[in-house]
Amino acid sequence: MKKPGSANSTSDLRGDYTAADAAFCVDQDWASYTPAMHDRWRRLFARQSELAGRYACDSFVEGLARLDCSEGIPRFEDINAVLHPATGWTIVAVPGFIPEDTFFDHLAHRRFPVTRWLREEHELDYLVEPDVFHDLFGHVPMLLQQDVADFLALYGQAAPRAKEMGALDMLARLYWYTIEFGLIDGGDRPKVFGAGIVSSPGETVFSVTDRDVIRRRFDPERAMRTGYMIDDYQKCYFVLDTFEQLAKGLVALDFGPIYEQWRDRPALDPAAVLPGDRTYTPVAEPLEETSR
Ligand code: HBI
Ligand code: FE
């Protein structure tokens, strides 16, 4: 497990599944984080929280302020002391990617799996797999928002049926275009709430300010049919009107017929424009340029 004094201790712990229990949970082992890791977290936090202040939605900014995590990698128990009383969620430590079924089962029970290891110095800007910064900084502030918190639990509960119907890909796209890469209407401009955007310096600015990228008003069926980019900025984003659209709107929707209609067809090109798409066009007010 912990190897004190190791020159390369992040790698030692990255993706170590040997200590995981049946639900793929591990101990966070907070004491094993080195001063260099806490310092790296502080720099990531300073950069991304400054960008979030300008580009993220109010709920994200308020949620982040309620979590005390500017000074280093937080103890998960301290996060849970804030999170659990607020929306009934807890975070649990995991070694990295975990099987889909297990992931969904955690969500269904209001447990959010948070990867315990932190990205290395050369990965500050971009990382393919989730690490503790993406999972905690990106996801947990929004778990303090009641509609998002309720939606994500219902999402986990919806997974077994989607799997049974052979439509897990469609459900995964809904997650992608909301929880990971969602935008919400901020009145005169889109605001960021998706964890994949808000934990990325480049995409935070791109998703909100790029003049050419496609922004569509949120439509769950459209999102479930739309393919996505896993190794580049998204070619399209969906923009919510309100978070109630997730919690209340999606509960009222029967996914069964939607799965049946689309599950056997290939995903749509994210850049395709379809009749019936409702484009989101923010009032063209000059957007702040990033100084970086
Ligand atoms: N495991 N740790 C972790 N984090 C994820 O985001 C995750 C996962 N396993 C499966 C999974 N995501 C996907 O199935 C979802 O993105 C749909
Ligand atoms: Fe994520």
PDB file of N, CA and C in Angstrom, residues 128-212:
ATOM      1  N   VAL A 128      -7.025  11.846 -19.621  1.00  0.00           N
ATOM      2  CA  VAL A 128      -8.139  11.094 -20.212  1.00  0.00           C
ATOM      3  C   VAL A 128      -9.019  10.482 -19.128  1.00  0.00           C
ATOM      4  N   GLU A 129      -8.393   9.903 -18.112  1.00  0.00           N
ATOM      5  CA  GLU A 129      -9.173   9.233 -17.070  1.00  0.00           C
ATOM      6  C   GLU A 129      -9.437  10.210 -15.928  1.00  0.00           C
ATOM      7  N   PRO A 130     -10.478   9.949 -15.162  1.00  0.00           N
ATOM      8  CA  PRO A 130     -10.736  10.833 -14.024  1.00  0.00           C
ATOM      9  C   PRO A 130      -9.703  10.650 -12.914  1.00  0.00           C
ATOM     10  N   ASP A 131      -9.316  11.754 -12.265  1.00  0.00           N
ATOM     11  CA  ASP A 131      -8.482  11.706 -11.059  1.00  0.00           C
ATOM     12  C   ASP A 131      -9.238  12.425  -9.943  1.00  0.00           C
ATOM     13  N   VAL A 132      -8.587  12.582  -8.798  1.00  0.00           N
ATOM     14  CA  VAL A 132      -9.283  13.180  -7.652  1.00  0.00           C
ATOM     15  C   VAL A 132      -9.663  14.634  -7.940  1.00  0.00           C
ATOM     16  N   PHE A 133      -8.881  15.339  -8.749  1.00  0.00           N
ATOM     17  CA  PHE A 133      -9.236  16.735  -9.039  1.00  0.00           C
ATOM     18  C   PHE A 133     -10.495  16.804  -9.906  1.00  0.00           C
ATOM     19  N   HIS A 134     -10.538  16.018 -10.967  1.00  0.00           N
ATOM     20  CA  HIS A 134     -11.747  15.997 -11.796  1.00  0.00           C
ATOM     21  C   HIS A 134     -12.967  15.579 -10.962  1.00  0.00           C
ATOM     22  N   ASP A 135     -12.831  14.470 -10.244  1.00  0.00           N
ATOM     23  CA  ASP A 135     -13.991  13.918  -9.533  1.00  0.00           C
ATOM     24  C   ASP A 135     -14.473  14.837  -8.414  1.00  0.00           C
ATOM     25  N   LEU A 136     -13.531  15.406  -7.680  1.00  0.00           N
ATOM     26  CA  LEU A 136     -13.945  16.181  -6.512  1.00  0.00           C
ATOM     27  C   LEU A 136     -14.258  17.633  -6.878  1.00  0.00           C
ATOM     28  N   PHE A 137     -13.306  18.301  -7.469  1.00  0.00           N
ATOM     29  CA  PHE A 137     -13.538  19.702  -7.868  1.00  0.00           C
ATOM     30  C   PHE A 137     -14.646  19.777  -8.917  1.00  0.00           C
ATOM     31  N   GLY A 138     -14.640  18.860  -9.867  1.00  0.00           N
ATOM     32  CA  GLY A 138     -15.594  18.930 -10.969  1.00  0.00           C
ATOM     33  C   GLY A 138     -17.004  18.529 -10.575  1.00  0.00           C
ATOM     34  N   HIS A 139     -17.120  17.414  -9.844  1.00  0.00           N
ATOM     35  CA  HIS A 139     -18.457  16.857  -9.604  1.00  0.00           C
ATOM     36  C   HIS A 139     -19.114  17.285  -8.290  1.00  0.00           C
ATOM     37  N   VAL A 140     -18.322  17.364  -7.224  1.00  0.00           N
ATOM     38  CA  VAL A 140     -18.965  17.502  -5.905  1.00  0.00           C
ATOM     39  C   VAL A 140     -19.703  18.832  -5.705  1.00  0.00           C
ATOM     40  N   PRO A 141     -19.200  19.969  -6.198  1.00  0.00           N
ATOM     41  CA  PRO A 141     -19.985  21.200  -6.020  1.00  0.00           C
ATOM     42  C   PRO A 141     -21.411  21.075  -6.559  1.00  0.00           C
ATOM     43  N   MET A 142     -21.585  20.390  -7.689  1.00  0.00           N
ATOM     44  CA  MET A 142     -22.930  20.242  -8.252  1.00  0.00           C
ATOM     45  C   MET A 142     -23.778  19.227  -7.488  1.00  0.00           C
ATOM     46  N   LEU A 143     -23.135  18.343  -6.720  1.00  0.00           N
ATOM     47  CA  LEU A 143     -23.918  17.407  -5.893  1.00  0.00           C
ATOM     48  C   LEU A 143     -24.565  18.123  -4.714  1.00  0.00           C
ATOM     49  N   LEU A 144     -24.190  19.380  -4.497  1.00  0.00           N
ATOM     50  CA  LEU A 144     -24.840  20.194  -3.468  1.00  0.00           C
ATOM     51  C   LEU A 144     -26.076  20.885  -4.021  1.00  0.00           C
ATOM     52  N   GLN A 145     -26.298  20.765  -5.326  1.00  0.00           N
ATOM     53  CA  GLN A 145     -27.479  21.353  -5.966  1.00  0.00           C
ATOM     54  C   GLN A 145     -28.565  20.275  -5.959  1.00  0.00           C
ATOM     55  N   GLN A 146     -29.711  20.576  -5.358  1.00  0.00           N
ATOM     56  CA  GLN A 146     -30.713  19.531  -5.111  1.00  0.00           C
ATOM     57  C   GLN A 146     -31.198  18.845  -6.388  1.00  0.00           C
ATOM     58  N   ASP A 147     -31.486  19.589  -7.440  1.00  0.00           N
ATOM     59  CA  ASP A 147     -32.005  18.970  -8.666  1.00  0.00           C
ATOM     60  C   ASP A 147     -30.968  18.058  -9.316  1.00  0.00           C
ATOM     61  N   VAL A 148     -29.727  18.512  -9.331  1.00  0.00           N
ATOM     62  CA  VAL A 148     -28.662  17.692  -9.911  1.00  0.00           C
ATOM     63  C   VAL A 148     -28.445  16.447  -9.054  1.00  0.00           C
ATOM     64  N   ALA A 149     -28.453  16.632  -7.745  1.00  0.00           N
ATOM     65  CA  ALA A 149     -28.266  15.512  -6.819  1.00  0.00           C
ATOM     66  C   ALA A 149     -29.366  14.465  -7.015  1.00  0.00           C
ATOM     67  N   ASP A 150     -30.600  14.923  -7.156  1.00  0.00           N
ATOM     68  CA  ASP A 150     -31.723  13.989  -7.339  1.00  0.00           C
ATOM     69  C   ASP A 150     -31.652  13.321  -8.708  1.00  0.00           C
ATOM     70  N   PHE A 151     -31.317  14.098  -9.718  1.00  0.00           N
ATOM     71  CA  PHE A 151     -31.200  13.548 -11.070  1.00  0.00           C
ATOM     72  C   PHE A 151     -30.163  12.431 -11.122  1.00  0.00           C
ATOM     73  N   LEU A 152     -29.023  12.662 -10.490  1.00  0.00           N
ATOM     74  CA  LEU A 152     -27.946  11.684 -10.603  1.00  0.00           C
ATOM     75  C   LEU A 152     -28.308  10.363  -9.917  1.00  0.00           C
ATOM     76  N   ALA A 153     -29.047  10.435  -8.822  1.00  0.00           N
ATOM     77  CA  ALA A 153     -29.498   9.202  -8.161  1.00  0.00           C
ATOM     78  C   ALA A 153     -30.501   8.463  -9.048  1.00  0.00           C
ATOM     79  N   LEU A 154     -31.430   9.199  -9.639  1.00  0.00           N
ATOM     80  CA  LEU A 154     -32.410   8.587 -10.538  1.00  0.00           C
ATOM     81  C   LEU A 154     -31.720   8.003 -11.761  1.00  0.00           C
ATOM     82  N   TYR A 155     -30.692   8.675 -12.200  1.00  0.00           N
ATOM     83  CA  TYR A 155     -29.898   8.192 -13.321  1.00  0.00           C
ATOM     84  C   TYR A 155     -29.318   6.805 -13.011  1.00  0.00           C
ATOM     85  N   GLY A 156     -28.721   6.678 -11.824  1.00  0.00           N
ATOM     86  CA  GLY A 156     -28.163   5.379 -11.422  1.00  0.00           C
ATOM     87  C   GLY A 156     -29.241   4.309 -11.354  1.00  0.00           C
ATOM     88  N   GLN A 157     -30.421   4.722 -10.873  1.00  0.00           N
ATOM     89  CA  GLN A 157     -31.529   3.766 -10.751  1.00  0.00           C
ATOM     90  C   GLN A 157     -32.084   3.357 -12.116  1.00  0.00           C
ATOM     91  N   ALA A 158     -31.874   4.206 -13.110  1.00  0.00           N
ATOM     92  CA  ALA A 158     -32.394   3.909 -14.452  1.00  0.00           C
ATOM     93  C   ALA A 158     -31.506   2.926 -15.215  1.00  0.00           C
ATOM     94  N   ALA A 159     -30.287   2.725 -14.732  1.00  0.00           N
ATOM     95  CA  ALA A 159     -29.320   1.940 -15.503  1.00  0.00           C
ATOM     96  C   ALA A 159     -29.701   0.476 -15.739  1.00  0.00           C
ATOM     97  N   PRO A 160     -30.198  -0.243 -14.723  1.00  0.00           N
ATOM     98  CA  PRO A 160     -30.507  -1.659 -14.983  1.00  0.00           C
ATOM     99  C   PRO A 160     -31.493  -1.865 -16.136  1.00  0.00           C
ATOM    100  N   ARG A 161     -32.500  -1.005 -16.196  1.00  0.00           N
ATOM    101  CA  ARG A 161     -33.470  -1.134 -17.281  1.00  0.00           C
ATOM    102  C   ARG A 161     -32.839  -0.806 -18.636  1.00  0.00           C
ATOM    103  N   ALA A 162     -32.019   0.213 -18.663  1.00  0.00           N
ATOM    104  CA  ALA A 162     -31.347   0.572 -19.917  1.00  0.00           C
ATOM    105  C   ALA A 162     -30.464  -0.581 -20.382  1.00  0.00           C
ATOM    106  N   LYS A 163     -29.802  -1.216 -19.423  1.00  0.00           N
ATOM    107  CA  LYS A 163     -28.926  -2.329 -19.766  1.00  0.00           C
ATOM    108  C   LYS A 163     -29.734  -3.497 -20.329  1.00  0.00           C
ATOM    109  N   GLU A 164     -30.814  -3.790 -19.634  1.00  0.00           N
ATOM    110  CA  GLU A 164     -31.709  -4.871 -20.052  1.00  0.00           C
ATOM    111  C   GLU A 164     -32.236  -4.640 -21.466  1.00  0.00           C
ATOM    112  N   MET A 165     -32.476  -3.374 -21.779  1.00  0.00           N
ATOM    113  CA  MET A 165     -33.023  -3.042 -23.094  1.00  0.00           C
ATOM    114  C   MET A 165     -31.946  -2.793 -24.140  1.00  0.00           C
ATOM    115  N   GLY A 166     -30.701  -2.985 -23.758  1.00  0.00           N
ATOM    116  CA  GLY A 166     -29.614  -2.779 -24.721  1.00  0.00           C
ATOM    117  C   GLY A 166     -29.418  -1.330 -25.095  1.00  0.00           C
ATOM    118  N   ALA A 167     -29.658  -0.433 -24.148  1.00  0.00           N
ATOM    119  CA  ALA A 167     -29.598   0.998 -24.461  1.00  0.00           C
ATOM    120  C   ALA A 167     -28.685   1.764 -23.503  1.00  0.00           C
ATOM    121  N   LEU A 168     -27.704   1.057 -22.947  1.00  0.00           N
ATOM    122  CA  LEU A 168     -26.795   1.717 -22.005  1.00  0.00           C
ATOM    123  C   LEU A 168     -26.008   2.858 -22.668  1.00  0.00           C
ATOM    124  N   ASP A 169     -25.684   2.680 -23.949  1.00  0.00           N
ATOM    125  CA  ASP A 169     -24.978   3.749 -24.671  1.00  0.00           C
ATOM    126  C   ASP A 169     -25.792   5.035 -24.682  1.00  0.00           C
ATOM    127  N   MET A 170     -27.089   4.874 -24.855  1.00  0.00           N
ATOM    128  CA  MET A 170     -27.949   6.062 -24.892  1.00  0.00           C
ATOM    129  C   MET A 170     -27.973   6.755 -23.535  1.00  0.00           C
ATOM    130  N   LEU A 171     -28.030   5.958 -22.482  1.00  0.00           N
ATOM    131  CA  LEU A 171     -28.032   6.544 -21.142  1.00  0.00           C
ATOM    132  C   LEU A 171     -26.685   7.220 -20.852  1.00  0.00           C
ATOM    133  N   ALA A 172     -25.611   6.596 -21.324  1.00  0.00           N
ATOM    134  CA  ALA A 172     -24.276   7.178 -21.114  1.00  0.00           C
ATOM    135  C   ALA A 172     -24.153   8.535 -21.816  1.00  0.00           C
ATOM    136  N   ARG A 173     -24.800   8.657 -22.981  1.00  0.00           N
ATOM    137  CA  ARG A 173     -24.739   9.953 -23.688  1.00  0.00           C
ATOM    138  C   ARG A 173     -25.474  11.031 -22.911  1.00  0.00           C
ATOM    139  N   LEU A 174     -26.537  10.668 -22.238  1.00  0.00           N
ATOM    140  CA  LEU A 174     -27.262  11.636 -21.422  1.00  0.00           C
ATOM    141  C   LEU A 174     -26.369  12.146 -20.287  1.00  0.00           C
ATOM    142  N   TYR A 175     -25.626  11.239 -19.671  1.00  0.00           N
ATOM    143  CA  TYR A 175     -24.682  11.603 -18.615  1.00  0.00           C
ATOM    144  C   TYR A 175     -23.623  12.557 -19.180  1.00  0.00           C
ATOM    145  N   TRP A 176     -23.108  12.170 -20.315  1.00  0.00           N
ATOM    146  CA  TRP A 176     -22.048  12.942 -20.948  1.00  0.00           C
ATOM    147  C   TRP A 176     -22.483  14.383 -21.204  1.00  0.00           C
ATOM    148  N   TYR A 177     -23.646  14.560 -21.783  1.00  0.00           N
ATOM    149  CA  TYR A 177     -24.086  15.896 -22.185  1.00  0.00           C
ATOM    150  C   TYR A 177     -24.739  16.707 -21.061  1.00  0.00           C
ATOM    151  N   THR A 178     -24.837  16.118 -19.877  1.00  0.00           N
ATOM    152  CA  THR A 178     -25.351  16.896 -18.737  1.00  0.00           C
ATOM    153  C   THR A 178     -24.275  16.954 -17.654  1.00  0.00           C
ATOM    154  N   ILE A 179     -24.129  15.863 -16.925  1.00  0.00           N
ATOM    155  CA  ILE A 179     -23.215  15.819 -15.783  1.00  0.00           C
ATOM    156  C   ILE A 179     -21.765  16.136 -16.176  1.00  0.00           C
ATOM    157  N   GLU A 180     -21.296  15.661 -17.325  1.00  0.00           N
ATOM    158  CA  GLU A 180     -19.904  15.909 -17.706  1.00  0.00           C
ATOM    159  C   GLU A 180     -19.713  17.181 -18.543  1.00  0.00           C
ATOM    160  N   PHE A 181     -20.585  17.414 -19.522  1.00  0.00           N
ATOM    161  CA  PHE A 181     -20.335  18.523 -20.449  1.00  0.00           C
ATOM    162  C   PHE A 181     -21.540  19.451 -20.592  1.00  0.00           C
ATOM    163  N   GLY A 182     -22.336  19.533 -19.548  1.00  0.00           N
ATOM    164  CA  GLY A 182     -23.531  20.364 -19.605  1.00  0.00           C
ATOM    165  C   GLY A 182     -23.250  21.849 -19.427  1.00  0.00           C
ATOM    166  N   LEU A 183     -24.047  22.650 -20.148  1.00  0.00           N
ATOM    167  CA  LEU A 183     -24.098  24.101 -19.948  1.00  0.00           C
ATOM    168  C   LEU A 183     -25.504  24.440 -19.478  1.00  0.00           C
ATOM    169  N   ILE A 184     -25.651  25.616 -18.866  1.00  0.00           N
ATOM    170  CA  ILE A 184     -26.979  26.091 -18.471  1.00  0.00           C
ATOM    171  C   ILE A 184     -27.088  27.563 -18.856  1.00  0.00           C
ATOM    172  N   ASP A 185     -28.294  27.982 -19.188  1.00  0.00           N
ATOM    173  CA  ASP A 185     -28.526  29.362 -19.597  1.00  0.00           C
ATOM    174  C   ASP A 185     -28.229  30.308 -18.430  1.00  0.00           C
ATOM    175  N   GLY A 186     -27.331  31.237 -18.655  1.00  0.00           N
ATOM    176  CA  GLY A 186     -27.011  32.222 -17.623  1.00  0.00           C
ATOM    177  C   GLY A 186     -27.628  33.571 -17.939  1.00  0.00           C
ATOM    178  N   GLY A 187     -28.674  33.603 -18.733  1.00  0.00           N
ATOM    179  CA  GLY A 187     -29.322  34.864 -19.076  1.00  0.00           C
ATOM    180  C   GLY A 187     -28.748  35.415 -20.370  1.00  0.00           C
ATOM    181  N   ASP A 188     -27.604  36.059 -20.279  1.00  0.00           N
ATOM    182  CA  ASP A 188     -27.022  36.642 -21.489  1.00  0.00           C
ATOM    183  C   ASP A 188     -25.908  35.783 -22.072  1.00  0.00           C
ATOM    184  N   ARG A 189     -25.641  34.644 -21.454  1.00  0.00           N
ATOM    185  CA  ARG A 189     -24.577  33.772 -21.953  1.00  0.00           C
ATOM    186  C   ARG A 189     -24.734  32.387 -21.328  1.00  0.00           C
ATOM    187  N   PRO A 190     -24.127  31.399 -21.974  1.00  0.00           N
ATOM    188  CA  PRO A 190     -24.155  30.077 -21.343  1.00  0.00           C
ATOM    189  C   PRO A 190     -23.192  30.046 -20.160  1.00  0.00           C
ATOM    190  N   LYS A 191     -23.516  29.240 -19.185  1.00  0.00           N
ATOM    191  CA  LYS A 191     -22.633  29.026 -18.032  1.00  0.00           C
ATOM    192  C   LYS A 191     -22.343  27.540 -17.923  1.00  0.00           C
ATOM    193  N   VAL A 192     -21.191  27.227 -17.381  1.00  0.00           N
ATOM    194  CA  VAL A 192     -20.738  25.849 -17.299  1.00  0.00           C
ATOM    195  C   VAL A 192     -21.241  25.182 -16.013  1.00  0.00           C
ATOM    196  N   PHE A 193     -21.702  23.927 -16.134  1.00  0.00           N
ATOM    197  CA  PHE A 193     -21.873  23.133 -14.904  1.00  0.00           C
ATOM    198  C   PHE A 193     -21.303  21.726 -15.021  1.00  0.00           C
ATOM    199  N   GLY A 194     -20.995  21.249 -16.226  1.00  0.00           N
ATOM    200  CA  GLY A 194     -20.478  19.890 -16.392  1.00  0.00           C
ATOM    201  C   GLY A 194     -19.060  19.753 -15.843  1.00  0.00           C
ATOM    202  N   ALA A 195     -18.826  18.617 -15.160  1.00  0.00           N
ATOM    203  CA  ALA A 195     -17.538  18.395 -14.493  1.00  0.00           C
ATOM    204  C   ALA A 195     -16.380  18.271 -15.477  1.00  0.00           C
ATOM    205  N   GLY A 196     -16.644  17.705 -16.649  1.00  0.00           N
ATOM    206  CA  GLY A 196     -15.589  17.553 -17.641  1.00  0.00           C
ATOM    207  C   GLY A 196     -15.121  18.902 -18.169  1.00  0.00           C
ATOM    208  N   ILE A 197     -16.031  19.857 -18.219  1.00  0.00           N
ATOM    209  CA  ILE A 197     -15.653  21.197 -18.664  1.00  0.00           C
ATOM    210  C   ILE A 197     -14.963  21.955 -17.536  1.00  0.00           C
ATOM    211  N   VAL A 198     -15.592  21.963 -16.378  1.00  0.00           N
ATOM    212  CA  VAL A 198     -15.133  22.855 -15.308  1.00  0.00           C
ATOM    213  C   VAL A 198     -13.793  22.418 -14.716  1.00  0.00           C
ATOM    214  N   SER A 199     -13.399  21.158 -14.978  1.00  0.00           N
ATOM    215  CA  SER A 199     -12.076  20.735 -14.516  1.00  0.00           C
ATOM    216  C   SER A 199     -11.021  20.890 -15.620  1.00  0.00           C
ATOM    217  N   SER A 200     -11.405  21.472 -16.759  1.00  0.00           N
ATOM    218  CA  SER A 200     -10.460  21.671 -17.870  1.00  0.00           C
ATOM    219  C   SER A 200     -10.293  23.165 -18.174  1.00  0.00           C
ATOM    220  N   PRO A 201      -9.072  23.673 -18.108  1.00  0.00           N
ATOM    221  CA  PRO A 201      -8.874  25.110 -18.343  1.00  0.00           C
ATOM    222  C   PRO A 201      -9.270  25.528 -19.754  1.00  0.00           C
ATOM    223  N   GLY A 202      -8.882  24.746 -20.747  1.00  0.00           N
ATOM    224  CA  GLY A 202      -9.167  25.133 -22.119  1.00  0.00           C
ATOM    225  C   GLY A 202     -10.642  25.059 -22.437  1.00  0.00           C
ATOM    226  N   GLU A 203     -11.281  23.977 -22.043  1.00  0.00           N
ATOM    227  CA  GLU A 203     -12.673  23.775 -22.451  1.00  0.00           C
ATOM    228  C   GLU A 203     -13.639  24.686 -21.690  1.00  0.00           C
ATOM    229  N   THR A 204     -13.259  25.110 -20.487  1.00  0.00           N
ATOM    230  CA  THR A 204     -14.098  26.060 -19.754  1.00  0.00           C
ATOM    231  C   THR A 204     -14.297  27.319 -20.595  1.00  0.00           C
ATOM    232  N   VAL A 205     -13.219  27.833 -21.132  1.00  0.00           N
ATOM    233  CA  VAL A 205     -13.302  29.046 -21.946  1.00  0.00           C
ATOM    234  C   VAL A 205     -13.936  28.744 -23.310  1.00  0.00           C
ATOM    235  N   PHE A 206     -13.490  27.652 -23.921  1.00  0.00           N
ATOM    236  CA  PHE A 206     -13.992  27.290 -25.247  1.00  0.00           C
ATOM    237  C   PHE A 206     -15.501  27.102 -25.276  1.00  0.00           C
ATOM    238  N   SER A 207     -16.023  26.327 -24.321  1.00  0.00           N
ATOM    239  CA  SER A 207     -17.444  25.948 -24.370  1.00  0.00           C
ATOM    240  C   SER A 207     -18.358  27.164 -24.258  1.00  0.00           C
ATOM    241  N   VAL A 208     -17.884  28.192 -23.578  1.00  0.00           N
ATOM    242  CA  VAL A 208     -18.709  29.369 -23.338  1.00  0.00           C
ATOM    243  C   VAL A 208     -18.478  30.456 -24.388  1.00  0.00           C
ATOM    244  N   THR A 209     -17.231  30.593 -24.854  1.00  0.00           N
ATOM    245  CA  THR A 209     -16.925  31.747 -25.697  1.00  0.00           C
ATOM    246  C   THR A 209     -16.746  31.437 -27.177  1.00  0.00           C
ATOM    247  N   ASP A 210     -16.540  30.188 -27.538  1.00  0.00           N
ATOM    248  CA  ASP A 210     -16.296  29.913 -28.958  1.00  0.00           C
ATOM    249  C   ASP A 210     -17.519  30.309 -29.778  1.00  0.00           C
ATOM    250  N   ARG A 211     -17.266  31.015 -30.869  1.00  0.00           N
ATOM    251  CA  ARG A 211     -18.392  31.540 -31.653  1.00  0.00           C
ATOM    252  C   ARG A 211     -18.982  30.504 -32.609  1.00  0.00           C
ATOM    253  N   ASP A 212     -18.252  29.446 -32.875  1.00  0.00           N
ATOM    254  CA  ASP A 212     -18.697  28.506 -33.907  1.00  0.00           C
ATOM    255  C   ASP A 212     -19.232  27.180 -33.383  1.00  0.00           C
TER     256      ASP A 212
END
